[in-house]
Amino acid sequence: PGILSMQVSEEESSIIWMEALEDRIVQHFSVPRILVEQITTAEQREYLLEELLSAKRLLVVQVMHGLGNRLRVLASAMAFAKNTHRILVVVWQKDRHIQATYSDLFDSIAQFTV
């Protein structure tokens, strides 16, 4: 952001920053663009980029559809991440099947980042 925010509106600066973060994650780390597009805040994208730059091994999982499907995928991902010594990053978006974020339903736990 820095000098960019002096040249354009705050909203435009935010959009440009989000796009820049997306491009860096996609181009340098081969994370599928469709997955990065689901990460809707700059803070979440910045966190993902920091983790990728730290050379830590990540497991990024996007959970989808109903609560049962999401919990099944989440449990599998948690077990896999633990057994392979990876940091788990969960992408949990509202959709037509469930209109709630992870934090709407559960308390955060330190085993993964949502």
mmCIF file of C-alpha atoms in Angstrom:
data_model
loop_
_atom_site.group_PDB
_atom_site.id
_atom_site.type_symbol
_atom_site.label_atom_id
_atom_site.label_comp_id
_atom_site.label_asym_id
_atom_site.label_seq_id
_atom_site.Cartn_x
_atom_site.Cartn_y
_atom_site.Cartn_z
ATOM 1 C CA PRO A 1 0.000 0.000 0.000
ATOM 2 C CA GLY A 2 2.328 2.853 1.169
ATOM 3 C CA ILE A 3 2.692 5.439 -1.590
ATOM 4 C CA LEU A 4 -0.099 3.862 -3.625
ATOM 5 C CA SER A 5 -2.679 5.060 -1.095
ATOM 6 C CA MET A 6 -1.583 8.664 -1.741
ATOM 7 C CA GLN A 7 -2.283 8.377 -5.477
ATOM 8 C CA VAL A 8 -5.700 6.688 -5.511
ATOM 9 C CA SER A 9 -8.730 6.371 -3.263
ATOM 10 C CA GLU A 10 -8.635 4.001 -0.308
ATOM 11 C CA GLU A 11 -11.096 1.672 -2.037
ATOM 12 C CA GLU A 12 -9.030 1.575 -5.249
ATOM 13 C CA SER A 13 -5.862 1.038 -3.236
ATOM 14 C CA SER A 14 -7.473 -1.883 -1.420
ATOM 15 C CA ILE A 15 -8.579 -3.497 -4.692
ATOM 16 C CA ILE A 16 -5.127 -3.062 -6.259
ATOM 17 C CA TRP A 17 -3.441 -4.500 -3.155
ATOM 18 C CA MET A 18 -5.766 -7.529 -3.136
ATOM 19 C CA GLU A 19 -5.004 -8.166 -6.817
ATOM 20 C CA ALA A 20 -1.261 -7.801 -6.232
ATOM 21 C CA LEU A 21 -1.363 -10.287 -3.365
ATOM 22 C CA GLU A 22 -3.392 -12.699 -5.496
ATOM 23 C CA ASP A 23 -0.934 -12.455 -8.394
ATOM 24 C CA ARG A 24 2.078 -13.015 -6.128
ATOM 25 C CA ILE A 25 0.546 -16.084 -4.490
ATOM 26 C CA VAL A 26 -0.578 -17.570 -7.813
ATOM 27 C CA GLN A 27 2.523 -16.814 -9.873
ATOM 28 C CA HIS A 28 5.257 -17.538 -7.350
ATOM 29 C CA PHE A 29 3.741 -20.406 -5.398
ATOM 30 C CA SER A 30 1.423 -22.067 -7.947
ATOM 31 C CA VAL A 31 -1.626 -21.809 -5.719
ATOM 32 C CA PRO A 32 -4.719 -22.128 -7.944
ATOM 33 C CA ARG A 33 -6.218 -18.699 -8.638
ATOM 34 C CA ILE A 34 -9.743 -19.984 -7.979
ATOM 35 C CA LEU A 35 -8.666 -20.851 -4.435
ATOM 36 C CA VAL A 36 -6.980 -17.498 -3.795
ATOM 37 C CA GLU A 37 -10.075 -15.679 -5.067
ATOM 38 C CA GLN A 38 -12.032 -17.284 -2.221
ATOM 39 C CA ILE A 39 -9.782 -15.538 0.330
ATOM 40 C CA THR A 40 -11.666 -12.277 0.626
ATOM 41 C CA THR A 41 -9.610 -10.104 2.979
ATOM 42 C CA ALA A 42 -6.169 -8.600 2.516
ATOM 43 C CA GLU A 43 -5.193 -9.756 6.015
ATOM 44 C CA GLN A 44 -5.917 -13.388 5.128
ATOM 45 C CA ARG A 45 -4.015 -13.132 1.829
ATOM 46 C CA GLU A 46 -1.086 -11.424 3.580
ATOM 47 C CA TYR A 47 -1.001 -14.214 6.181
ATOM 48 C CA LEU A 48 -0.990 -16.876 3.470
ATOM 49 C CA LEU A 49 1.800 -15.089 1.602
ATOM 50 C CA GLU A 50 3.866 -14.763 4.797
ATOM 51 C CA GLU A 51 3.491 -18.468 5.470
ATOM 52 C CA LEU A 52 4.448 -19.334 1.891
ATOM 53 C CA LEU A 53 7.480 -17.048 2.030
ATOM 54 C CA SER A 54 8.629 -18.612 5.310
ATOM 55 C CA ALA A 55 9.181 -21.875 3.407
ATOM 56 C CA LYS A 56 6.907 -23.739 5.768
ATOM 57 C CA ARG A 57 4.959 -26.594 4.306
ATOM 58 C CA LEU A 58 1.307 -25.667 4.005
ATOM 59 C CA LEU A 59 -1.844 -27.604 3.324
ATOM 60 C CA VAL A 60 -4.532 -25.278 1.966
ATOM 61 C CA VAL A 61 -8.018 -26.791 1.974
ATOM 62 C CA GLN A 62 -11.262 -25.267 0.768
ATOM 63 C CA VAL A 63 -14.278 -26.804 2.513
ATOM 64 C CA MET A 64 -17.582 -26.598 0.681
ATOM 65 C CA HIS A 65 -21.304 -27.349 0.774
ATOM 66 C CA GLY A 66 -23.136 -28.563 3.888
ATOM 67 C CA LEU A 67 -21.820 -28.708 7.435
ATOM 68 C CA GLY A 68 -21.279 -32.482 7.366
ATOM 69 C CA ASN A 69 -19.229 -32.300 4.172
ATOM 70 C CA ARG A 70 -17.161 -29.439 5.548
ATOM 71 C CA LEU A 71 -16.462 -31.182 8.850
ATOM 72 C CA ARG A 72 -15.489 -34.431 7.109
ATOM 73 C CA VAL A 73 -13.004 -32.602 4.877
ATOM 74 C CA LEU A 74 -11.730 -30.571 7.822
ATOM 75 C CA ALA A 75 -11.124 -33.684 9.956
ATOM 76 C CA SER A 76 -9.259 -35.403 7.116
ATOM 77 C CA ALA A 77 -7.177 -32.296 6.449
ATOM 78 C CA MET A 78 -6.308 -31.913 10.134
ATOM 79 C CA ALA A 79 -5.119 -35.524 10.314
ATOM 80 C CA PHE A 80 -3.125 -35.228 7.090
ATOM 81 C CA ALA A 81 -1.530 -31.933 8.140
ATOM 82 C CA LYS A 82 -0.547 -33.385 11.506
ATOM 83 C CA ASN A 83 0.939 -36.546 10.008
ATOM 84 C CA THR A 84 2.896 -34.647 7.350
ATOM 85 C CA HIS A 85 3.972 -31.778 9.639
ATOM 86 C CA ARG A 86 2.220 -29.102 7.600
ATOM 87 C CA ILE A 87 0.449 -25.926 8.592
ATOM 88 C CA LEU A 88 -3.239 -26.186 7.797
ATOM 89 C CA VAL A 89 -4.976 -23.199 6.189
ATOM 90 C CA VAL A 90 -8.743 -23.624 5.782
ATOM 91 C CA VAL A 91 -10.796 -21.606 3.298
ATOM 92 C CA TRP A 92 -14.365 -21.568 4.645
ATOM 93 C CA GLN A 93 -16.764 -19.419 2.622
ATOM 94 C CA LYS A 94 -20.487 -18.968 2.967
ATOM 95 C CA ASP A 95 -22.430 -20.555 0.121
ATOM 96 C CA ARG A 96 -26.016 -21.510 -0.670
ATOM 97 C CA HIS A 97 -25.687 -24.652 1.482
ATOM 98 C CA ILE A 98 -24.525 -22.930 4.651
ATOM 99 C CA GLN A 99 -24.743 -19.195 5.293
ATOM 100 C CA ALA A 100 -22.274 -19.104 8.176
ATOM 101 C CA THR A 101 -18.571 -18.531 8.574
ATOM 102 C CA TYR A 102 -16.445 -20.861 10.679
ATOM 103 C CA SER A 103 -16.329 -18.342 13.504
ATOM 104 C CA ASP A 104 -20.139 -18.046 13.443
ATOM 105 C CA LEU A 105 -20.346 -21.724 14.367
ATOM 106 C CA PHE A 106 -17.205 -22.592 16.323
ATOM 107 C CA ASP A 107 -14.557 -21.135 18.584
ATOM 108 C CA SER A 108 -11.174 -20.813 16.900
ATOM 109 C CA ILE A 109 -8.555 -23.409 17.691
ATOM 110 C CA ALA A 110 -4.813 -23.080 17.199
ATOM 111 C CA GLN A 111 -4.490 -26.182 15.006
ATOM 112 C CA PHE A 112 -5.296 -24.301 11.807
ATOM 113 C CA THR A 113 -5.975 -20.899 10.314
ATOM 114 C CA VAL A 114 -9.354 -20.051 8.772
#
